[in-house]
Short mmCIF file of C-alpha atoms in Angstrom, two decimals:
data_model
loop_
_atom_site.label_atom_id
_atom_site.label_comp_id
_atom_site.label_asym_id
_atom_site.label_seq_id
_atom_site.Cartn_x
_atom_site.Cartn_y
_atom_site.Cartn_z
CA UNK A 1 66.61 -114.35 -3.88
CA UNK A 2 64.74 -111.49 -4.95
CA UNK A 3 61.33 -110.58 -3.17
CA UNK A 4 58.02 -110.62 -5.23
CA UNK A 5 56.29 -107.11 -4.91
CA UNK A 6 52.65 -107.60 -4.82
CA UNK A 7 50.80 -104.82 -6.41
CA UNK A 8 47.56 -104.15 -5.59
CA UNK A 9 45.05 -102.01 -7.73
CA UNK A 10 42.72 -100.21 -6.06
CA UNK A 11 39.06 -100.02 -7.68
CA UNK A 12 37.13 -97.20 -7.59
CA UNK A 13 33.46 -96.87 -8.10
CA UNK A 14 32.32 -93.98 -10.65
CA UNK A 15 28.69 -93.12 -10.48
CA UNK A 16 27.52 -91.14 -13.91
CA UNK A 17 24.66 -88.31 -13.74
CA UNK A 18 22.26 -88.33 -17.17
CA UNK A 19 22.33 -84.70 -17.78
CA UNK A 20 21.07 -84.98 -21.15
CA UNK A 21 17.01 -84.24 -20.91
CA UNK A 22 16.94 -82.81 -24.26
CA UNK A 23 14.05 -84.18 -26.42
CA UNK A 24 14.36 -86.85 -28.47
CA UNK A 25 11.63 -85.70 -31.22
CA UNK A 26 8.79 -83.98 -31.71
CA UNK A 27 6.31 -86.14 -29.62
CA UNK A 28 8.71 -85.73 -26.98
CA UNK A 29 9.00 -81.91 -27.42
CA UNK A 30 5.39 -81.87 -27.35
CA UNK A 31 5.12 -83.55 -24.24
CA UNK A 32 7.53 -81.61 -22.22
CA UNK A 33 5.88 -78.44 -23.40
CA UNK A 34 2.53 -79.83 -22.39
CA UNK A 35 3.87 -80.68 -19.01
CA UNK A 36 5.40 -77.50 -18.14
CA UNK A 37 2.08 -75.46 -19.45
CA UNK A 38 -0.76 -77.04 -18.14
CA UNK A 39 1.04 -79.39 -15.26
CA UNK A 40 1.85 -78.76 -11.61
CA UNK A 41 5.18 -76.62 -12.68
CA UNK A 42 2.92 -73.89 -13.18
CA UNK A 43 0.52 -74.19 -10.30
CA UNK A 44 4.15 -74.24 -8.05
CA UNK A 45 5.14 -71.10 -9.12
CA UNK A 46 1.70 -69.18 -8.58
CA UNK A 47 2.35 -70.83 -5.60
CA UNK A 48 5.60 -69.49 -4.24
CA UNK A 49 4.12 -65.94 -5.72
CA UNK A 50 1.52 -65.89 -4.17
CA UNK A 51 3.33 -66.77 -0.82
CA UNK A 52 6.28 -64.10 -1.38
CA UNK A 53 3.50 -61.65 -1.83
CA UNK A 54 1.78 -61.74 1.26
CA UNK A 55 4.93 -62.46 3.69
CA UNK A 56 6.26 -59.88 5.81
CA UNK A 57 8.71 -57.44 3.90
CA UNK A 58 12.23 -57.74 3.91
CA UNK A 59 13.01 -54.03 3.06
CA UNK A 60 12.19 -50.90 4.33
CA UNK A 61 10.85 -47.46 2.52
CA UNK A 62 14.18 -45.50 2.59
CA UNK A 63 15.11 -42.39 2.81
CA UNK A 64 10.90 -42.34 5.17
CA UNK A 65 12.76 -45.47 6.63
CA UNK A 66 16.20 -46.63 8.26
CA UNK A 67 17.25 -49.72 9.46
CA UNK A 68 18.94 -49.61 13.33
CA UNK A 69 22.19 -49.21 13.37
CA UNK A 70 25.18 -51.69 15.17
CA UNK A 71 26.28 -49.92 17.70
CA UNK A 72 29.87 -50.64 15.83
CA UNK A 73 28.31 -48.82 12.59
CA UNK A 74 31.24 -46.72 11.04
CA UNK A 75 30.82 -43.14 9.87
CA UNK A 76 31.86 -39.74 9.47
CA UNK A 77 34.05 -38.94 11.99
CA UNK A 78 33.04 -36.53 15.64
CA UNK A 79 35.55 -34.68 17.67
CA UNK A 80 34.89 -35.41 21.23
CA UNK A 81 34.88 -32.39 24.23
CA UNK A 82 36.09 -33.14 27.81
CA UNK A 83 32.64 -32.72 29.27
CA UNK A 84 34.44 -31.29 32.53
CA UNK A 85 35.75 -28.32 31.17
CA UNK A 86 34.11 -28.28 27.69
CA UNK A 87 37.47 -28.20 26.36
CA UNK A 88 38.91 -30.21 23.04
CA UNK A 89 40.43 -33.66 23.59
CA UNK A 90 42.31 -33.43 20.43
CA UNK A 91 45.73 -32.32 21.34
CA UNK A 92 46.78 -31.95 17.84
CA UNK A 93 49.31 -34.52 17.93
CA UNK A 94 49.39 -35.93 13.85
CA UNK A 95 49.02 -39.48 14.71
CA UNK A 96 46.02 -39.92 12.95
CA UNK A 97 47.28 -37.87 10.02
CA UNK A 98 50.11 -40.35 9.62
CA UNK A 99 48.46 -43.37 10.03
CA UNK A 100 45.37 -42.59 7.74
CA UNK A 101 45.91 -44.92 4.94
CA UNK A 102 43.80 -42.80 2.83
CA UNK A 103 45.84 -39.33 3.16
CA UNK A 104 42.11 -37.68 3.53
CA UNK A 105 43.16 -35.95 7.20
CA UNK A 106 45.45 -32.80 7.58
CA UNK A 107 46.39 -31.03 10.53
CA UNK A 108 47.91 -27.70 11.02
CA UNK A 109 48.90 -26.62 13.86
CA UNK A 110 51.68 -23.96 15.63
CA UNK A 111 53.06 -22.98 18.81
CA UNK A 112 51.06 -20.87 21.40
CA UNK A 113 52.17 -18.51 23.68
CA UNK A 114 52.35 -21.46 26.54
CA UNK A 115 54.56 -23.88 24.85
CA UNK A 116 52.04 -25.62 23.96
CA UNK A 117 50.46 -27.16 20.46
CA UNK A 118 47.70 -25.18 19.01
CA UNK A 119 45.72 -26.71 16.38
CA UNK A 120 45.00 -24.02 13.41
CA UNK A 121 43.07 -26.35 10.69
CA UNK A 122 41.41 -29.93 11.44
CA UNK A 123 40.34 -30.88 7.76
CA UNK A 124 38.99 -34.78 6.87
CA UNK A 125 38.30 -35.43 3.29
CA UNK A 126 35.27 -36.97 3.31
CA UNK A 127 35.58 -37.97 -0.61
CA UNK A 128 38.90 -40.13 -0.11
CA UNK A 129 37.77 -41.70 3.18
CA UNK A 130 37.53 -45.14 3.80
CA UNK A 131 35.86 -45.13 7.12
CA UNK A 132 38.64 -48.11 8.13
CA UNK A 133 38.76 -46.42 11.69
CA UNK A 134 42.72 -46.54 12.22
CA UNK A 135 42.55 -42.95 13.31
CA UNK A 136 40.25 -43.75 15.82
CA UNK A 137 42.31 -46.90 17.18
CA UNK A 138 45.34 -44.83 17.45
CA UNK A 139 44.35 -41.62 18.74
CA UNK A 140 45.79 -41.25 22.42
CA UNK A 141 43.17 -38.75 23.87
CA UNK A 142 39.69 -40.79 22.40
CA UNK A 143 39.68 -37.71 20.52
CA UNK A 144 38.46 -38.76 17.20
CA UNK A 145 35.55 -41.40 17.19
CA UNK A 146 33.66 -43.04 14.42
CA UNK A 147 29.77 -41.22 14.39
CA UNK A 148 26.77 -43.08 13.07
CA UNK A 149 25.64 -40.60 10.46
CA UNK A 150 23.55 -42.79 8.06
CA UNK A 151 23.60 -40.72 4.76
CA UNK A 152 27.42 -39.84 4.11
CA UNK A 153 26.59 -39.47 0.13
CA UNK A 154 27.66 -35.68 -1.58
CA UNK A 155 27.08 -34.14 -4.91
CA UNK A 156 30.33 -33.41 -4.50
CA UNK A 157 33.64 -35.09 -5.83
CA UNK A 158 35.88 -33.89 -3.23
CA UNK A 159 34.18 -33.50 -0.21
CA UNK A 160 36.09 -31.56 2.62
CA UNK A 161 35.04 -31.24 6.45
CA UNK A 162 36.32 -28.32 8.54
CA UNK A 163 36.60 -29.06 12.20
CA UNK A 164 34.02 -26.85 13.12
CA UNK A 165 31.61 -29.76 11.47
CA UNK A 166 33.26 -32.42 13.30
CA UNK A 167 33.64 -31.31 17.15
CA UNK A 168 30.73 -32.18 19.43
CA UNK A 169 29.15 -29.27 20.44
CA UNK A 170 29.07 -28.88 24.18
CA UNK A 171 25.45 -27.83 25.21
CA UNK A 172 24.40 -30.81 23.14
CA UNK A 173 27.31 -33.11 24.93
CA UNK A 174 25.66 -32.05 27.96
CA UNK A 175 22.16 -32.40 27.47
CA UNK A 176 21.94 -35.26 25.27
CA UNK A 177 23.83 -37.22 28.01
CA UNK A 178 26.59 -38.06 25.13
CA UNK A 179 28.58 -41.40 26.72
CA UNK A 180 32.16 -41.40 26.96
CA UNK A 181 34.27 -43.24 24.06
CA UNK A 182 35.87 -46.60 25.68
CA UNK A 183 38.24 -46.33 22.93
CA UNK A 184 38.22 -47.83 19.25
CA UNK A 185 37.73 -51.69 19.50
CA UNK A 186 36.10 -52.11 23.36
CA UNK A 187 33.63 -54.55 24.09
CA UNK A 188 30.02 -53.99 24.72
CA UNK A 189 28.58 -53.24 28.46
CA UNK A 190 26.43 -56.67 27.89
CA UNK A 191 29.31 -58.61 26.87
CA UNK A 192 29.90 -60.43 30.03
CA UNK A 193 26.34 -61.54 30.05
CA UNK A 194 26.75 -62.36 26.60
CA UNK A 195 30.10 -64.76 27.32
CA UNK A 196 29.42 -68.90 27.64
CA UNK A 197 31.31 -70.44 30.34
CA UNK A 198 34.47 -72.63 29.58
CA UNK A 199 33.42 -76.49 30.13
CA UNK A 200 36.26 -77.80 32.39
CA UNK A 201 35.79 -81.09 31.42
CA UNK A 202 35.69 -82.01 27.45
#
């Protein structure tokens, strides 16, 4: 004996929006113009104006003005000094040269008499970079840091820095009581203040 299937249909409830406002004739026209000339739409805009105009600005009078900066703020690049010995962090090792998606950083270097690497040219290519900071992240000696240097515009198309314009210079390292790089990515000294406690209990 075959089984009845019961089919059910399910109802659904549509709800339809008049969008048509269009006038029907001329009296109707003629009413719709009267009520947007001479009826509160008007008195609602002076309104808002007149309440835009004497609230506190939203922008500021650049270049006489600058916003503060996040302390995360990406820009061009600084060479950091040892502020021991005054000597260069970077070692000269290429990593950020092959990592830079951009191919904006090149890096000569040679030899010395000790063995060791000597860097001859540190150029950055300020035109093609993307400030993305992966040169920062994997530089082994916090040699290479993103600065905060607001205005990073040129009249230039290709726009080359030489190291000499990147590397810190060490009276002003020492004087302007520069702070040590934690490294690309590290927290800020508030952030355990800033961290809410796990419930234990949900």
């Amino acid at each position: 004996m075959e089984e009845k299937k019961e089919v059910v249909e399910s109802k659904q409830d549509y709800y339809f929006v008049k969008t048509d406002n269009t006038p029907k004739n001329a009296f109707d026209s003629f009413k719709r113009t009267l009520k947007s000339t001479v009826g509160l739409d008007i008195l609602k805009g002076l309104g808002l104006t007149i309440k835009e105009f004497w609230s506190k600005p939203v922008t500021v009078n650049y270049p006489l003005e600058t916003q503060p900066l996040s302390p995360r703020y990406r820009a061009v690049h600084n060479l950091q000094r040892m502020l021991e010995s005054g000597s260069e962090r970077c070692i000269g090792c290429g990593l950020c040269e092959k990592i830079c998606t951009s191919n904006c950083i090149r890096i000569l270097t040679h030899e010395g008499d000790d063995g060791r690497k000597k860097i001859d040219s540190y150029t950055i290519n300020l035109g093609r970079c993307i400030y993305c900071g992966l040169c920062a992240e994997v530089c082994p000696e916090l040699a290479i840091v993103m600065g905060n240097r607001f205005e990073n515009a040129s009249q230039q198309r290709a726009h080359f820095g030489l190291k000499e314009d990147f590397l810190k210079d060490m009276e002003e390292a020492k004087f302007h009581n520069q702070a040590e790089f934690d490294g690309f990515g590290s927290i800020r000294p508030s952030a355990d203040n800033e961290v809410k406690q796990t419930p234990l209990d949900y």
